[in-house]
PDB file of C-alpha atoms in Angstrom:
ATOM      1  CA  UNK A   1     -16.340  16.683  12.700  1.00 85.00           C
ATOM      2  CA  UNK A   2     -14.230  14.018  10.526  1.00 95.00           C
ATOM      3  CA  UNK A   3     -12.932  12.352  14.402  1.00 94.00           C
ATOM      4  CA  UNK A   4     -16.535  11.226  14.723  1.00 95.00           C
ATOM      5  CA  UNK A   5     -16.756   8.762  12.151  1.00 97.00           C
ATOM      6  CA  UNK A   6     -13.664   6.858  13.933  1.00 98.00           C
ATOM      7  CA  UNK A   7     -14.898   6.675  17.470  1.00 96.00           C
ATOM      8  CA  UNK A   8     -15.647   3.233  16.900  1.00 97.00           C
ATOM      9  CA  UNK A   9     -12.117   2.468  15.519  1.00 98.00           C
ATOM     10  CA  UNK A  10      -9.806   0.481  17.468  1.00 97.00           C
ATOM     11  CA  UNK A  11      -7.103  -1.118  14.229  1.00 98.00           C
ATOM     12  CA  UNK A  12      -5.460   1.629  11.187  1.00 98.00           C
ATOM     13  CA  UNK A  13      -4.545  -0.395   8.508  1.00 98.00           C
ATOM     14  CA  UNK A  14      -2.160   1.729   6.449  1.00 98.00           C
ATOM     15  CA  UNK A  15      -0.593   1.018   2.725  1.00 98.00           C
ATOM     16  CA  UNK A  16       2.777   1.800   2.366  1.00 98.00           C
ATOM     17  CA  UNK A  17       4.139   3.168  -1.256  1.00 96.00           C
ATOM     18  CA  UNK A  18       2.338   7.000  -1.667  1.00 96.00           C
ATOM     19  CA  UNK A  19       0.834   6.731   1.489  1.00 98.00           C
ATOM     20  CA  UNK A  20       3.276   6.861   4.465  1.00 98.00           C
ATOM     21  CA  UNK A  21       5.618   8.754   2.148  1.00 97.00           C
ATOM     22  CA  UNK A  22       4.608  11.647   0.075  1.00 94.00           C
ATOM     23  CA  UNK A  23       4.043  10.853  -3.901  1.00 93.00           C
ATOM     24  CA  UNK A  24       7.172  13.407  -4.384  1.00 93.00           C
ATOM     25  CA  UNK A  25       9.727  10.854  -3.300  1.00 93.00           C
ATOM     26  CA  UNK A  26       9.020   8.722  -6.170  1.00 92.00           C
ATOM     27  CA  UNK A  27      10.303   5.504  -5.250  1.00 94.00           C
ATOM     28  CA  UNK A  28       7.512   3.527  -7.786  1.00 87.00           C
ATOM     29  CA  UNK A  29       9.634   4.918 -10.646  1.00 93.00           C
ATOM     30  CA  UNK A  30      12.558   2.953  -9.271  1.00 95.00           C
ATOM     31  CA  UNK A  31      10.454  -0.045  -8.743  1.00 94.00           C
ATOM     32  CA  UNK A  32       9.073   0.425 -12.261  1.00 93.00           C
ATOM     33  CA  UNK A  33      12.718   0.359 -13.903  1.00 95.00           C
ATOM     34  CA  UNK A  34      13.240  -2.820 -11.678  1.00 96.00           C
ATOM     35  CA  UNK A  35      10.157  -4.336 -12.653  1.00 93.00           C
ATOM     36  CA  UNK A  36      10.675  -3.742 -16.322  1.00 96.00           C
ATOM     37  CA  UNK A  37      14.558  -4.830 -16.428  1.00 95.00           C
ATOM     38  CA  UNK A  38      13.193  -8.099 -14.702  1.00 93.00           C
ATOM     39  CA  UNK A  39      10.662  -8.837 -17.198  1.00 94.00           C
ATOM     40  CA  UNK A  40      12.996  -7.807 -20.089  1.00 94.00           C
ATOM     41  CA  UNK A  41      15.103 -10.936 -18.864  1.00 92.00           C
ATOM     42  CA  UNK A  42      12.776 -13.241 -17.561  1.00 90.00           C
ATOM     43  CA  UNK A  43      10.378 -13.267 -21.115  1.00 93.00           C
ATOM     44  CA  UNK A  44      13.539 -12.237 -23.443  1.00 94.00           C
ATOM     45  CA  UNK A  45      11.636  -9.063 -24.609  1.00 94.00           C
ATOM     46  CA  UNK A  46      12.582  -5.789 -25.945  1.00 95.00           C
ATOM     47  CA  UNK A  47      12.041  -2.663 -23.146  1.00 94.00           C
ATOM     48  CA  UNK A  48       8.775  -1.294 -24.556  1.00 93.00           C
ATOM     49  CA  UNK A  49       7.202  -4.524 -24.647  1.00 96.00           C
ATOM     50  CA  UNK A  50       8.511  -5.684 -21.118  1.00 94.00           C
ATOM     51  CA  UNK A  51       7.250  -2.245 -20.044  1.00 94.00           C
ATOM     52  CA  UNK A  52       3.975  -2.682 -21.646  1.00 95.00           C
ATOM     53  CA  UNK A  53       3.167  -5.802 -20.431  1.00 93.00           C
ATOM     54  CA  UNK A  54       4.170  -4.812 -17.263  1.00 93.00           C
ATOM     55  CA  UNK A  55       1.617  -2.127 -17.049  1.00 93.00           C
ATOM     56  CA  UNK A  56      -1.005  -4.567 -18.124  1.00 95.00           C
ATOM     57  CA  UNK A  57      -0.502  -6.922 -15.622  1.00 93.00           C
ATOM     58  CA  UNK A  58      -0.553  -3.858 -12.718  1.00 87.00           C
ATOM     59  CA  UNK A  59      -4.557  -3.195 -14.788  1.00 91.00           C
ATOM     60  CA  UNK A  60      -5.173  -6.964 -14.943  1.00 93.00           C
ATOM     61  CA  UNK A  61      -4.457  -8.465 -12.003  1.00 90.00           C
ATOM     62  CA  UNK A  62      -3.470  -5.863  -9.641  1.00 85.00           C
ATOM     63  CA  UNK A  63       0.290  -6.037  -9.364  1.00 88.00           C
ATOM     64  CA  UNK A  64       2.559  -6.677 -12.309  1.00 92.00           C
ATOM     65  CA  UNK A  65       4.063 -10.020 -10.387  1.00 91.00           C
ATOM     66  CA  UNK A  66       0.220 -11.281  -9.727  1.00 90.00           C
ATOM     67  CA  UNK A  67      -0.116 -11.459 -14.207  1.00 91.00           C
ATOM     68  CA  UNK A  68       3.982 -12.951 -14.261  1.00 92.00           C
ATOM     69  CA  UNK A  69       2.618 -15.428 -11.678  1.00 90.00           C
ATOM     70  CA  UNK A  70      -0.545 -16.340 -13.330  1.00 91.00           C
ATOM     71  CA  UNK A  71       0.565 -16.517 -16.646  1.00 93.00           C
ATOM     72  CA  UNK A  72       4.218 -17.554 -16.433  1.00 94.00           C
ATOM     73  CA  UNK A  73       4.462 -19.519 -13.612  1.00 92.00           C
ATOM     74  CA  UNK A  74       6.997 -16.376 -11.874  1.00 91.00           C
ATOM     75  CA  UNK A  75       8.840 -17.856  -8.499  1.00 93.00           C
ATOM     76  CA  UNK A  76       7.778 -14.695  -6.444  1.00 93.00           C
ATOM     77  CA  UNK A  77      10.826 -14.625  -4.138  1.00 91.00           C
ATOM     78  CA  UNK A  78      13.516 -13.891  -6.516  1.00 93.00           C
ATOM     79  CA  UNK A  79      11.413 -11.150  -8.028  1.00 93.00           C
ATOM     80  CA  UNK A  80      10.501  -8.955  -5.151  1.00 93.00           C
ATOM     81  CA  UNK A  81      14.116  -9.469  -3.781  1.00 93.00           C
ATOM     82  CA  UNK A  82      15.132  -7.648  -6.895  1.00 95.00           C
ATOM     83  CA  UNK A  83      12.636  -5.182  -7.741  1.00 94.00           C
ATOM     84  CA  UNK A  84      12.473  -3.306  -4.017  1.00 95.00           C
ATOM     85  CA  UNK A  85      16.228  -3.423  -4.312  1.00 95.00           C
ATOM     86  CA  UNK A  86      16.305   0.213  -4.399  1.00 96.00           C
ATOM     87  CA  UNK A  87      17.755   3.312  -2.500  1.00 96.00           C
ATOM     88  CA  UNK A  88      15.447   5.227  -0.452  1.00 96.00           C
ATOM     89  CA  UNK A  89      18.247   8.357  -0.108  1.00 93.00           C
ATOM     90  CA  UNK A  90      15.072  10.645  -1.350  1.00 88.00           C
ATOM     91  CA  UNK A  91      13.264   9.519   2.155  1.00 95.00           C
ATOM     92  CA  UNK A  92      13.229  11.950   4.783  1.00 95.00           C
ATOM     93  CA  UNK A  93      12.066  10.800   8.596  1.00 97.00           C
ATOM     94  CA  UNK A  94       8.882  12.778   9.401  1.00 97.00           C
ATOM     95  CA  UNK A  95       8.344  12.922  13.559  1.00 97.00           C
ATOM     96  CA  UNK A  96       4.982  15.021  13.339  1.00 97.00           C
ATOM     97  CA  UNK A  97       3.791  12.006  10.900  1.00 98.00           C
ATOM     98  CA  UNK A  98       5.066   9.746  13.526  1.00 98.00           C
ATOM     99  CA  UNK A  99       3.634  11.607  16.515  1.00 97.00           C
ATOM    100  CA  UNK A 100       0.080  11.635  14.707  1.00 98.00           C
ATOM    101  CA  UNK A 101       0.152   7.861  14.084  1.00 98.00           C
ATOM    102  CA  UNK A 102       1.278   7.070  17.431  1.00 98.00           C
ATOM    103  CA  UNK A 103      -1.781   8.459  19.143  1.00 97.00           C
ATOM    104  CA  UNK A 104      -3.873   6.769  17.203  1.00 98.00           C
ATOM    105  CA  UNK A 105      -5.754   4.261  19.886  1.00 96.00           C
ATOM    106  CA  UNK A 106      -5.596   0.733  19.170  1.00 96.00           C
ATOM    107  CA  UNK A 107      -3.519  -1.766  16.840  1.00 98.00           C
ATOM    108  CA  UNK A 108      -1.651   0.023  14.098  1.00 98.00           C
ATOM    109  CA  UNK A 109      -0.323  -2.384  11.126  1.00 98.00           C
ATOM    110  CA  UNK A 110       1.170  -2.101   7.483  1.00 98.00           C
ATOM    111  CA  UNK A 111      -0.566  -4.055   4.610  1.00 98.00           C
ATOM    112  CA  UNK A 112       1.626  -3.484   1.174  1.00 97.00           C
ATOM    113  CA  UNK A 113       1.434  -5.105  -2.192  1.00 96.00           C
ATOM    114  CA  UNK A 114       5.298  -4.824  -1.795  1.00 95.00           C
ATOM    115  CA  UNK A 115       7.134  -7.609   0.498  1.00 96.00           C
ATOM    116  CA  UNK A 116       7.550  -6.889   4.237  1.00 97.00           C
ATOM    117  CA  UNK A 117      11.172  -6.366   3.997  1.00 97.00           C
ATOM    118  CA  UNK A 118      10.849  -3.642   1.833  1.00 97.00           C
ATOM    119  CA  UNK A 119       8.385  -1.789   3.856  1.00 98.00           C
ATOM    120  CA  UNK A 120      10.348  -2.509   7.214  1.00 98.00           C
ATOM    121  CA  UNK A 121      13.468  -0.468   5.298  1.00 98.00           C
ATOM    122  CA  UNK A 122      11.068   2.109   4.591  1.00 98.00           C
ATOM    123  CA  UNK A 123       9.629   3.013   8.028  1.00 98.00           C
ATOM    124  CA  UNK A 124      12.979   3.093   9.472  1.00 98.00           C
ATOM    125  CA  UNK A 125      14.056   5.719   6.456  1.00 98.00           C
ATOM    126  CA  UNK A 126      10.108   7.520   7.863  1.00 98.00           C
ATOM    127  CA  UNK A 127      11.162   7.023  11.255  1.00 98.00           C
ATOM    128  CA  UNK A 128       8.093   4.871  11.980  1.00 98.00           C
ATOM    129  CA  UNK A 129       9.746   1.655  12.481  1.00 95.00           C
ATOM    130  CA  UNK A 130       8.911   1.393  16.444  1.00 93.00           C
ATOM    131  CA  UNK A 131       4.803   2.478  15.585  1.00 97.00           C
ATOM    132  CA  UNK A 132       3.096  -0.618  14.112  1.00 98.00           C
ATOM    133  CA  UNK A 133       2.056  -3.695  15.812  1.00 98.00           C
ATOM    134  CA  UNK A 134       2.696  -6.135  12.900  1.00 98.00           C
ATOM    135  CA  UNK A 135       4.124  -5.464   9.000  1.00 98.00           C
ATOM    136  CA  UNK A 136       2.322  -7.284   6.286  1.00 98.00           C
ATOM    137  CA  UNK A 137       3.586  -8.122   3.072  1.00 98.00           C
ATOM    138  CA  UNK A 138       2.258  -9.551  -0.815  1.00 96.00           C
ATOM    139  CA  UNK A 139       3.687 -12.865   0.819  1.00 97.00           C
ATOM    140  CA  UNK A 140       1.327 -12.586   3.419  1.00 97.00           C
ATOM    141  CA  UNK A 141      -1.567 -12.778   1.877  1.00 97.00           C
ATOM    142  CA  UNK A 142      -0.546 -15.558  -0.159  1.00 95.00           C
ATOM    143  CA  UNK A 143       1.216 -13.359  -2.964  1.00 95.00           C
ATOM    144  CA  UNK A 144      -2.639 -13.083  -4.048  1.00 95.00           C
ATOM    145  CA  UNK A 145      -2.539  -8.521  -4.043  1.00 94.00           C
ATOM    146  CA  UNK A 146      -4.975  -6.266  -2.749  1.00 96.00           C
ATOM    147  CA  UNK A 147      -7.488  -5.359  -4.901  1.00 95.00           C
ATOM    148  CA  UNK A 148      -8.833  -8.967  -4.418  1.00 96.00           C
ATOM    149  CA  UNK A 149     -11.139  -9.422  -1.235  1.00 97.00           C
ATOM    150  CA  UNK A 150      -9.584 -12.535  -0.256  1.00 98.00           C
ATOM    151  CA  UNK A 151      -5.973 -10.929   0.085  1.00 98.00           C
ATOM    152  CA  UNK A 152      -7.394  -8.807   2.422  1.00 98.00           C
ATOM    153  CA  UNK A 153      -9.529 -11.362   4.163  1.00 98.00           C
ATOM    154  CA  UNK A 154      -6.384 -13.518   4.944  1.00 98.00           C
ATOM    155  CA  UNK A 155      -4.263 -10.964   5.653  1.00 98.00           C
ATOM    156  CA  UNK A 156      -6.985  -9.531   8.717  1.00 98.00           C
ATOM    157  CA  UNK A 157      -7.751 -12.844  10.046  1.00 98.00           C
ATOM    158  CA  UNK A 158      -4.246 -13.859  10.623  1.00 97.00           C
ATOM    159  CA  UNK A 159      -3.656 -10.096  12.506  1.00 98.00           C
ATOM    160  CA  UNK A 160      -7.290 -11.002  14.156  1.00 97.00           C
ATOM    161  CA  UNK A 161      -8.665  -7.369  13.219  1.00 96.00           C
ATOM    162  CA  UNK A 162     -12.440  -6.706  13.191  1.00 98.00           C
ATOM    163  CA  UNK A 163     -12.978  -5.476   9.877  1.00 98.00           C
ATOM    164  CA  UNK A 164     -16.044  -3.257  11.146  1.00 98.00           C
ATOM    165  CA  UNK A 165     -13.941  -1.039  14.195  1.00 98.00           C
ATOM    166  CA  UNK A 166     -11.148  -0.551  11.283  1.00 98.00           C
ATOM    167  CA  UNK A 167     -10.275   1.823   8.961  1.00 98.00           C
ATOM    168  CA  UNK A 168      -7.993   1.889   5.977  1.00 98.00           C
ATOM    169  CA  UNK A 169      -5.557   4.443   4.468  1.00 98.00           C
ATOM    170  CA  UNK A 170      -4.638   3.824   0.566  1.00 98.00           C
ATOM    171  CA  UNK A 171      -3.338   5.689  -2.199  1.00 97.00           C
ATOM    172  CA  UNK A 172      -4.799   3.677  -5.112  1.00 96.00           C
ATOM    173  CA  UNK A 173      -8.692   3.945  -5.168  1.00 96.00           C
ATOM    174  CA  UNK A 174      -9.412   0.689  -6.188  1.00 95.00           C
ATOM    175  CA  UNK A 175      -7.555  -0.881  -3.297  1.00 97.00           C
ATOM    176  CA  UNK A 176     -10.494   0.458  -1.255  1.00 98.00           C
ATOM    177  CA  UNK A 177     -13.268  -1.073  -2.911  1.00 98.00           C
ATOM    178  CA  UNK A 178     -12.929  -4.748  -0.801  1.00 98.00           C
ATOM    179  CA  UNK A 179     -12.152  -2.718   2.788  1.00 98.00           C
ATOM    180  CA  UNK A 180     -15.495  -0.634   2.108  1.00 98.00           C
ATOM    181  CA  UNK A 181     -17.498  -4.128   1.129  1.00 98.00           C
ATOM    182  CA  UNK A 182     -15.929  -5.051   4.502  1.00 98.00           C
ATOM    183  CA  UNK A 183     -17.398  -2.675   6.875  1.00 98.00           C
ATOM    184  CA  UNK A 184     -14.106  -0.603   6.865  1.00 98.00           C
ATOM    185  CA  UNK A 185     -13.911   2.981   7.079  1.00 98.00           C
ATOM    186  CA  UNK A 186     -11.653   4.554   4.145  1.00 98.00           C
ATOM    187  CA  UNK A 187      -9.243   7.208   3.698  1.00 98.00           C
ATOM    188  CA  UNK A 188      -8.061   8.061   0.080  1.00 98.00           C
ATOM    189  CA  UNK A 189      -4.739   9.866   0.271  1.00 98.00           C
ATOM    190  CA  UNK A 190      -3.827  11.483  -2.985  1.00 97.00           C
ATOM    191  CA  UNK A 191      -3.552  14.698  -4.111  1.00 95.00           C
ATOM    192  CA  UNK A 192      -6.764  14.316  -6.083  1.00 92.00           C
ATOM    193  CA  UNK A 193      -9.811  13.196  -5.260  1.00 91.00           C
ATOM    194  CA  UNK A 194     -11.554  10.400  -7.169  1.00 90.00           C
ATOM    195  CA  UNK A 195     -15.379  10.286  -6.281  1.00 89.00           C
ATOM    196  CA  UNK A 196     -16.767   7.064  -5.414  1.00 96.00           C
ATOM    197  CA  UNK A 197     -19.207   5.257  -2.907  1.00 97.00           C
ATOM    198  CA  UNK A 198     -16.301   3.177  -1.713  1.00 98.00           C
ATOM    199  CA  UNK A 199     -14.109   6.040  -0.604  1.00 98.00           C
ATOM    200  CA  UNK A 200     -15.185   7.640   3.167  1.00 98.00           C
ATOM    201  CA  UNK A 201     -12.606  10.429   3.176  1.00 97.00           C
ATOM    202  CA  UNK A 202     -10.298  11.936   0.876  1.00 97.00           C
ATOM    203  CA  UNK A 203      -7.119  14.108   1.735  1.00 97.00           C
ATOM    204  CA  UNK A 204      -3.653  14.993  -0.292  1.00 97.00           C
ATOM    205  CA  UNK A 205      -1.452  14.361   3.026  1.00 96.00           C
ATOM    206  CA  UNK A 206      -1.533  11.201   5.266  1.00 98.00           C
ATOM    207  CA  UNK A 207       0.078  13.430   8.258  1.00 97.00           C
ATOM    208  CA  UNK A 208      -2.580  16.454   7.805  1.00 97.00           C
ATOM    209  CA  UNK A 209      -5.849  14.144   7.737  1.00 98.00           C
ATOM    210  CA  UNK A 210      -4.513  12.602  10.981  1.00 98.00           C
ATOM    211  CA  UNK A 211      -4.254  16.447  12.274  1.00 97.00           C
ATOM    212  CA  UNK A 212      -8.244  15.646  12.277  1.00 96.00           C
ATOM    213  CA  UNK A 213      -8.390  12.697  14.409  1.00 95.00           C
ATOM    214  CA  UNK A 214      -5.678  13.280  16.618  1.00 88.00           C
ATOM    215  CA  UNK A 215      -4.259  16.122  18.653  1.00 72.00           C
TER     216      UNK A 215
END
């Protein structure tokens, strides 16, 4: 039974963007058009360039505003203001989603690569806004972004979470290598499944896997 590798578990770290909302929403394509725009007038380059280097700096560094910081000296505030200024009119609230992650036992937090503000707006549009113990943001961390260990390792020592009695839902894979290294248990929630010693568990939906753990 999947339930029996989480007996131990007592903290659910969960990603936001593709994970507590299905992929179908598509809210990264409005971020992406954001993201783009803002390079386009930040650097003074032509779309396909600003949208090229912004995919390179998502491979590089692990977020697109991790390469603008380390290579352009980017002010993050102004930037994720503006990017996650979006509409979220595709969001739906999801109360069996919400029931599941409710009965989970123990802390229950929120640990984007997007700012806290953003993700706050999007578990009220979820109606999960009441379920977490504590919201964590990019800033968080430092603005240093998950893949790197040491976002996660500041970002669980402020929240005081045992890394070994937690477990960690994520859509990308590679944002699952450090919680593994960690002693973490992981959950890969995307419709496909990528093979991997780092990755525990896979599943397409966030709210079905929990059917597993939970009543």
């Amino acid at each position: 039974m999947v339930a029996h590798h989480f007996r131990h578990v007592n903290a659910w770290v969960f990603d936001l963007d593709n994970t507590l909302y299905p992929p179908s929403a598509r809210l990264f394509d409005q971020i992406e058009v954001r993201m783009t725009a803002w390079v386009m007038q930040a650097l003074g380059l032509d779309r396909p360039e600003a949208d090229r280097l912004r995919r390179h700096y998502w491979a590089t560094y692990g977020t697109t505003l991790a390469g603008l910081m380390q290579e352009h000296g980017v002010d993050p505030g102004p930037y994720l203001t503006d990017v996650h200024d979006i509409s979220l009119a595709h969001l739906d609230a999801d109360p069996v989603l919400a029931r599941r992650i409710a009965a989970l036992p123990g802390r229950r937090i929120v640990y984007t690569n997007g700012c806290a503000p953003y993700a706050e707006r999007v578990l009220a549009a979820r109606g999960l806004g009441n379920l977490f113990d504590a919201v964590y943001g990019v800033e968080h961390a430092g603005f240093l972004p998950k893949p790197e260990r040491a976002a996660f390792e500041t970002v669980f020592t402020a929240d005081g979470l045992t890394p070994g009695r937690a477990a960690m839902f994520e859509d990308d894979a590679r944002n699952l290598a450090a919680p593994h290294a960690m002693g973490m248990r992981t959950i890969h929630i995307a419709p496909d499944p990528l093979p991997a010693a780092h990755i525990h568990h896979h599943h397409a939906d966030l709210t079905e896997f929990l059917a597993l753990l939970v009543p």
